[in-house]
Amino acid sequence: MSKILAITASPRGERSVSRALTTTFARLWSQEHPQDTILLRDIGHHPVTHVTEAWVVGSFAPPEAQTPESKAAIAVSDQLVDEFLSADRYIFGVPMYNLNIPSTFKAYIDQIVRAGKTFAVGPNGYEGLVKNKKALFITSSGGSFPSGSPMGAYNFQEPYLRAIFGFIGVTDVTFVVADSMNQGEDAAKVSREKAETALKELATKW
Ligand SMILES: Cc1cc2nc3c(=O)[nH]c(=O)nc-3n(C[C@H](O)[C@H](O)[C@H](O)COP(=O)(O)O)c2cc1C
């Protein structure tokens, strides 16, 4: 029995492609794996707080420097980290915003990338502490960014997600991309159907 954390980052509701694909995949997964539990965290509609000065004190300052504000700020992060670490697998539904991820998802990442909790600094440098997990990124974008093409160089979303989740140890990652959403109905339909087909396969093979 696995625990899956599904995070949706689009602020849109029914119009959101990444949200629809993520919830579709969660449903397919539950049908195939009824013993698994899926926890949904909707940061698109319920964003987590940004890092504040109190948060930095809470994360890095010694106990004698802590204040009620720093303790409260870091308690939010602690809860998100505990939730993150308690999951075996992650599903992230992430739109592309300005060639990267939405700031809501960045705020979430800033809360869970924590020294001593999700990564460590040792004699050999940085070490990711989040081991033996799998992540599925379901991304959506208006344009398309084929790797190796001139447009591919503008995709900072996938390389960033691979880098930051790899940094904390999540290296088994899969991307399903619904791109071309703003390139005409036909292109959007073809791309979305391709993503849906890939997700159907992953529901049994991931
Ligand atoms: C603020 C904003 C920024 C966007 N930036 C990009 C972009 O840089 N590249 C792109 O291809 N599409 C961009 N888009 C289009 C979205 O990625 C596209 O509509 C996608 O389907 C949004 O995800 P969602 O359907 O899950 O909400 C942007 C949309 C918005 C609202």
mmCIF file of C-alpha atoms and ligand atoms in Angstrom:
data_model
loop_
_atom_site.group_PDB
_atom_site.id
_atom_site.type_symbol
_atom_site.label_atom_id
_atom_site.label_comp_id
_atom_site.label_asym_id
_atom_site.label_seq_id
_atom_site.Cartn_x
_atom_site.Cartn_y
_atom_site.Cartn_z
ATOM 1 C CA MET A 1 0.000 0.000 0.000
ATOM 2 C CA SER A 2 1.451 3.335 -1.093
ATOM 3 C CA LYS A 3 0.657 6.864 -0.084
ATOM 4 C CA ILE A 4 0.518 9.364 -2.914
ATOM 5 C CA LEU A 5 0.634 13.119 -2.578
ATOM 6 C CA ALA A 6 -1.039 14.877 -5.517
ATOM 7 C CA ILE A 7 -0.409 18.586 -5.860
ATOM 8 C CA THR A 8 -2.270 20.844 -8.276
ATOM 9 C CA ALA A 9 -0.692 24.223 -8.956
ATOM 10 C CA SER A 10 -3.050 25.847 -11.469
ATOM 11 C CA PRO A 11 -5.194 28.701 -10.144
ATOM 12 C CA ARG A 12 -7.804 27.676 -12.692
ATOM 13 C CA GLY A 13 -10.644 25.304 -11.917
ATOM 14 C CA GLU A 14 -12.437 23.347 -14.606
ATOM 15 C CA ARG A 15 -10.594 25.140 -17.424
ATOM 16 C CA SER A 16 -7.220 23.955 -16.148
ATOM 17 C CA VAL A 17 -5.567 21.300 -18.292
ATOM 18 C CA SER A 18 -2.946 20.268 -15.724
ATOM 19 C CA ARG A 19 -5.600 19.999 -12.995
ATOM 20 C CA ALA A 20 -7.931 17.913 -15.160
ATOM 21 C CA LEU A 21 -5.129 15.555 -16.199
ATOM 22 C CA THR A 22 -3.909 15.237 -12.619
ATOM 23 C CA THR A 23 -7.343 14.398 -11.230
ATOM 24 C CA THR A 24 -7.964 11.999 -14.142
ATOM 25 C CA PHE A 25 -4.707 10.224 -13.401
ATOM 26 C CA ALA A 26 -5.492 10.094 -9.669
ATOM 27 C CA ARG A 27 -8.842 8.473 -10.496
ATOM 28 C CA LEU A 28 -7.248 5.958 -12.883
ATOM 29 C CA TRP A 29 -4.581 5.167 -10.317
ATOM 30 C CA SER A 30 -7.177 4.578 -7.582
ATOM 31 C CA GLN A 31 -9.072 2.202 -9.859
ATOM 32 C CA GLU A 32 -5.907 0.189 -10.525
ATOM 33 C CA HIS A 33 -4.548 0.452 -6.979
ATOM 34 C CA PRO A 34 -7.537 0.648 -4.625
ATOM 35 C CA GLN A 35 -5.325 -0.077 -1.621
ATOM 36 C CA ASP A 36 -3.324 3.140 -2.146
ATOM 37 C CA THR A 37 -4.271 6.441 -0.570
ATOM 38 C CA ILE A 38 -4.103 9.728 -2.465
ATOM 39 C CA LEU A 39 -3.881 13.008 -0.603
ATOM 40 C CA LEU A 40 -4.714 16.051 -2.713
ATOM 41 C CA ARG A 41 -3.124 19.401 -1.918
ATOM 42 C CA ASP A 42 -4.492 22.189 -4.078
ATOM 43 C CA ILE A 43 -1.898 24.950 -3.906
ATOM 44 C CA GLY A 44 -3.393 26.634 -6.978
ATOM 45 C CA HIS A 45 -6.477 27.537 -4.940
ATOM 46 C CA HIS A 46 -4.905 27.411 -1.484
ATOM 47 C CA PRO A 47 -1.338 28.716 -1.803
ATOM 48 C CA VAL A 48 1.167 28.144 0.952
ATOM 49 C CA THR A 49 2.902 31.160 2.464
ATOM 50 C CA HIS A 50 6.112 32.560 1.071
ATOM 51 C CA VAL A 51 9.379 32.439 2.978
ATOM 52 C CA THR A 52 9.580 35.371 5.405
ATOM 53 C CA GLU A 53 12.341 36.710 7.657
ATOM 54 C CA ALA A 54 10.742 34.837 10.571
ATOM 55 C CA TRP A 55 10.886 31.648 8.474
ATOM 56 C CA VAL A 56 14.620 32.100 7.842
ATOM 57 C CA VAL A 57 15.204 32.590 11.574
ATOM 58 C CA GLY A 58 13.089 29.486 12.268
ATOM 59 C CA SER A 59 15.068 27.438 9.780
ATOM 60 C CA PHE A 60 18.641 28.548 10.458
ATOM 61 C CA ALA A 61 19.007 30.440 13.780
ATOM 62 C CA PRO A 62 19.949 28.733 17.076
ATOM 63 C CA PRO A 63 17.227 27.930 19.638
ATOM 64 C CA GLU A 64 17.991 31.005 21.773
ATOM 65 C CA ALA A 65 17.261 33.267 18.779
ATOM 66 C CA GLN A 66 13.819 31.790 18.136
ATOM 67 C CA THR A 67 10.716 33.925 18.622
ATOM 68 C CA PRO A 68 6.999 33.073 18.643
ATOM 69 C CA GLU A 69 6.875 34.365 15.033
ATOM 70 C CA SER A 70 9.824 32.251 13.856
ATOM 71 C CA LYS A 71 8.399 29.156 15.545
ATOM 72 C CA ALA A 72 5.005 29.696 13.927
ATOM 73 C CA ALA A 73 6.545 30.330 10.482
ATOM 74 C CA ILE A 74 8.705 27.216 10.541
ATOM 75 C CA ALA A 75 5.893 25.077 11.974
ATOM 76 C CA VAL A 76 4.038 25.559 8.667
ATOM 77 C CA SER A 77 7.102 24.339 6.785
ATOM 78 C CA ASP A 78 7.589 21.427 9.215
ATOM 79 C CA GLN A 79 4.033 20.256 8.547
ATOM 80 C CA LEU A 80 4.492 20.463 4.779
ATOM 81 C CA VAL A 81 7.811 18.603 5.010
ATOM 82 C CA ASP A 82 6.247 15.878 7.191
ATOM 83 C CA GLU A 83 3.412 15.486 4.708
ATOM 84 C CA PHE A 84 5.876 15.383 1.812
ATOM 85 C CA LEU A 85 8.119 12.796 3.482
ATOM 86 C CA SER A 86 5.165 10.618 4.470
ATOM 87 C CA ALA A 87 4.305 10.039 0.797
ATOM 88 C CA ASP A 88 5.866 7.307 -1.360
ATOM 89 C CA ARG A 89 4.987 8.949 -4.661
ATOM 90 C CA TYR A 90 4.149 12.389 -5.916
ATOM 91 C CA ILE A 91 1.919 13.638 -8.697
ATOM 92 C CA PHE A 92 2.415 17.292 -9.583
ATOM 93 C CA GLY A 93 0.053 19.113 -11.958
ATOM 94 C CA VAL A 94 2.007 22.167 -13.051
ATOM 95 C CA PRO A 95 1.220 24.845 -15.655
ATOM 96 C CA MET A 96 4.037 26.688 -17.389
ATOM 97 C CA TYR A 97 4.080 30.348 -16.399
ATOM 98 C CA ASN A 98 6.593 32.631 -18.051
ATOM 99 C CA LEU A 99 8.756 29.712 -19.121
ATOM 100 C CA ASN A 100 8.865 28.235 -15.626
ATOM 101 C CA ILE A 101 6.577 27.094 -12.816
ATOM 102 C CA PRO A 102 3.878 29.296 -11.226
ATOM 103 C CA SER A 103 5.054 31.191 -8.156
ATOM 104 C CA THR A 104 2.603 29.194 -6.028
ATOM 105 C CA PHE A 105 4.536 26.027 -6.808
ATOM 106 C CA LYS A 106 7.849 27.799 -6.164
ATOM 107 C CA ALA A 107 6.515 28.906 -2.762
ATOM 108 C CA TYR A 108 5.681 25.265 -2.002
ATOM 109 C CA ILE A 109 9.161 24.136 -3.065
ATOM 110 C CA ASP A 110 10.693 26.832 -0.843
ATOM 111 C CA GLN A 111 8.748 25.360 2.089
ATOM 112 C CA ILE A 112 9.849 21.754 1.574
ATOM 113 C CA VAL A 113 13.496 22.134 0.522
ATOM 114 C CA ARG A 114 14.905 22.222 4.042
ATOM 115 C CA ALA A 115 18.462 21.756 5.288
ATOM 116 C CA GLY A 116 18.625 18.772 7.630
ATOM 117 C CA LYS A 117 15.198 17.540 6.580
ATOM 118 C CA THR A 118 15.092 17.035 2.809
ATOM 119 C CA PHE A 119 18.754 17.666 2.021
ATOM 120 C CA ALA A 120 21.978 17.604 3.986
ATOM 121 C CA VAL A 121 25.383 19.184 3.599
ATOM 122 C CA GLY A 122 28.147 16.705 4.341
ATOM 123 C CA PRO A 123 31.849 16.216 3.667
ATOM 124 C CA ASN A 124 31.050 15.225 0.078
ATOM 125 C CA GLY A 125 28.781 18.194 -0.529
ATOM 126 C CA TYR A 126 25.012 18.205 -0.814
ATOM 127 C CA GLU A 127 23.006 15.041 -0.361
ATOM 128 C CA GLY A 128 19.322 14.575 -1.056
ATOM 129 C CA LEU A 129 17.526 12.921 1.846
ATOM 130 C CA VAL A 130 14.273 12.043 0.079
ATOM 131 C CA LYS A 131 15.117 8.548 -1.133
ATOM 132 C CA ASN A 132 13.193 5.818 -2.933
ATOM 133 C CA LYS A 133 10.342 8.009 -4.131
ATOM 134 C CA LYS A 134 8.798 8.514 -7.546
ATOM 135 C CA ALA A 135 7.469 11.721 -8.997
ATOM 136 C CA LEU A 136 5.150 12.261 -11.945
ATOM 137 C CA PHE A 137 5.001 15.783 -13.355
ATOM 138 C CA ILE A 138 1.985 16.571 -15.506
ATOM 139 C CA THR A 139 2.699 19.885 -17.160
ATOM 140 C CA SER A 140 0.679 22.123 -19.447
ATOM 141 C CA SER A 141 1.755 25.035 -21.604
ATOM 142 C CA GLY A 142 0.364 27.311 -24.296
ATOM 143 C CA GLY A 143 3.316 26.803 -26.637
ATOM 144 C CA SER A 144 5.532 23.826 -27.277
ATOM 145 C CA PHE A 145 9.184 23.451 -26.398
ATOM 146 C CA PRO A 146 10.599 20.347 -28.076
ATOM 147 C CA SER A 147 13.983 19.520 -26.600
ATOM 148 C CA GLY A 148 16.793 20.186 -29.037
ATOM 149 C CA SER A 149 14.738 22.779 -30.941
ATOM 150 C CA PRO A 150 15.334 26.550 -30.647
ATOM 151 C CA MET A 151 12.159 26.824 -28.520
ATOM 152 C CA GLY A 152 13.408 24.036 -26.271
ATOM 153 C CA ALA A 153 16.005 26.434 -24.896
ATOM 154 C CA TYR A 154 13.152 28.520 -23.432
ATOM 155 C CA ASN A 155 11.804 25.676 -21.314
ATOM 156 C CA PHE A 156 13.091 26.409 -17.824
ATOM 157 C CA GLN A 157 10.259 24.435 -16.249
ATOM 158 C CA GLU A 158 11.310 20.822 -16.821
ATOM 159 C CA PRO A 159 15.068 21.366 -16.225
ATOM 160 C CA TYR A 160 14.311 23.288 -13.050
ATOM 161 C CA LEU A 161 11.932 20.634 -11.709
ATOM 162 C CA ARG A 162 14.439 17.872 -12.485
ATOM 163 C CA ALA A 163 17.190 19.866 -10.763
ATOM 164 C CA ILE A 164 15.399 20.901 -7.594
ATOM 165 C CA PHE A 165 13.667 17.572 -6.953
ATOM 166 C CA GLY A 166 16.901 15.753 -7.829
ATOM 167 C CA PHE A 167 18.677 18.001 -5.336
ATOM 168 C CA ILE A 168 16.506 16.649 -2.500
ATOM 169 C CA GLY A 169 16.882 13.072 -3.775
ATOM 170 C CA VAL A 170 13.815 12.567 -5.965
ATOM 171 C CA THR A 171 15.523 11.364 -9.131
ATOM 172 C CA ASP A 172 12.962 8.846 -10.420
ATOM 173 C CA VAL A 173 10.871 11.368 -12.309
ATOM 174 C CA THR A 174 8.464 11.078 -15.239
ATOM 175 C CA PHE A 175 7.089 13.949 -17.301
ATOM 176 C CA VAL A 176 3.801 13.926 -19.180
ATOM 177 C CA VAL A 177 3.497 17.112 -21.178
ATOM 178 C CA ALA A 178 0.295 18.670 -22.490
ATOM 179 C CA ASP A 179 1.744 21.480 -24.565
ATOM 180 C CA SER A 180 0.419 23.549 -27.506
ATOM 181 C CA MET A 181 -2.695 24.499 -25.542
ATOM 182 C CA ASN A 182 -2.763 27.936 -27.195
ATOM 183 C CA GLN A 183 -1.757 26.810 -30.677
ATOM 184 C CA GLY A 184 -5.192 26.164 -32.102
ATOM 185 C CA GLU A 185 -7.904 23.664 -31.220
ATOM 186 C CA ASP A 186 -6.470 20.829 -33.312
ATOM 187 C CA ALA A 187 -2.948 21.030 -31.892
ATOM 188 C CA ALA A 188 -4.323 21.322 -28.351
ATOM 189 C CA LYS A 189 -6.609 18.312 -28.845
ATOM 190 C CA VAL A 190 -3.834 16.130 -30.266
ATOM 191 C CA SER A 191 -1.477 17.064 -27.437
ATOM 192 C CA ARG A 192 -4.053 16.541 -24.709
ATOM 193 C CA GLU A 193 -5.065 13.148 -26.094
ATOM 194 C CA LYS A 194 -1.397 12.124 -26.254
ATOM 195 C CA ALA A 195 -1.006 13.083 -22.601
ATOM 196 C CA GLU A 196 -4.173 11.189 -21.657
ATOM 197 C CA THR A 197 -2.917 8.076 -23.444
ATOM 198 C CA ALA A 198 0.436 8.309 -21.648
ATOM 199 C CA LEU A 199 -1.350 8.671 -18.302
ATOM 200 C CA LYS A 200 -3.576 5.655 -18.993
ATOM 201 C CA GLU A 201 -0.458 3.572 -19.568
ATOM 202 C CA LEU A 202 1.214 4.967 -16.463
ATOM 203 C CA ALA A 203 -1.807 4.059 -14.338
ATOM 204 C CA THR A 204 -0.711 0.425 -14.683
ATOM 205 C CA LYS A 205 3.041 0.804 -15.277
ATOM 206 C CA TRP A 206 4.297 3.708 -13.118
HETATM 207 C C1 LIG B 1 0.496 34.086 -16.298
HETATM 208 C C2 LIG B 1 0.629 33.081 -17.407
HETATM 209 C C3 LIG B 1 1.877 32.863 -17.967
HETATM 210 C C4 LIG B 1 2.023 31.942 -19.004
HETATM 211 N N1 LIG B 1 3.257 31.726 -19.527
HETATM 212 C C5 LIG B 1 3.408 30.819 -20.516
HETATM 213 C C6 LIG B 1 4.692 30.587 -21.081
HETATM 214 O O1 LIG B 1 5.692 31.174 -20.701
HETATM 215 N N2 LIG B 1 4.786 29.676 -22.077
HETATM 216 C C7 LIG B 1 3.707 28.976 -22.547
HETATM 217 O O2 LIG B 1 3.867 28.156 -23.435
HETATM 218 N N3 LIG B 1 2.475 29.170 -22.013
HETATM 219 C C8 LIG B 1 2.314 30.077 -21.011
HETATM 220 N N4 LIG B 1 1.070 30.277 -20.466
HETATM 221 C C9 LIG B 1 -0.060 29.442 -20.922
HETATM 222 C C10 LIG B 1 -0.323 28.293 -19.942
HETATM 223 O O3 LIG B 1 0.841 27.549 -19.693
HETATM 224 C C11 LIG B 1 -1.411 27.378 -20.478
HETATM 225 O O4 LIG B 1 -2.596 28.103 -20.618
HETATM 226 C C12 LIG B 1 -1.639 26.186 -19.572
HETATM 227 O O5 LIG B 1 -2.664 25.376 -20.100
HETATM 228 C C13 LIG B 1 -2.014 26.632 -18.161
HETATM 229 O O6 LIG B 1 -2.181 25.519 -17.322
HETATM 230 P P1 LIG B 1 -3.652 25.121 -16.776
HETATM 231 O O7 LIG B 1 -4.485 24.857 -18.004
HETATM 232 O O8 LIG B 1 -3.436 23.914 -15.951
HETATM 233 O O9 LIG B 1 -4.179 26.293 -15.987
HETATM 234 C C14 LIG B 1 0.902 31.212 -19.455
HETATM 235 C C15 LIG B 1 -0.363 31.445 -18.886
HETATM 236 C C16 LIG B 1 -0.494 32.375 -17.879
HETATM 237 C C17 LIG B 1 -1.857 32.599 -17.265
#
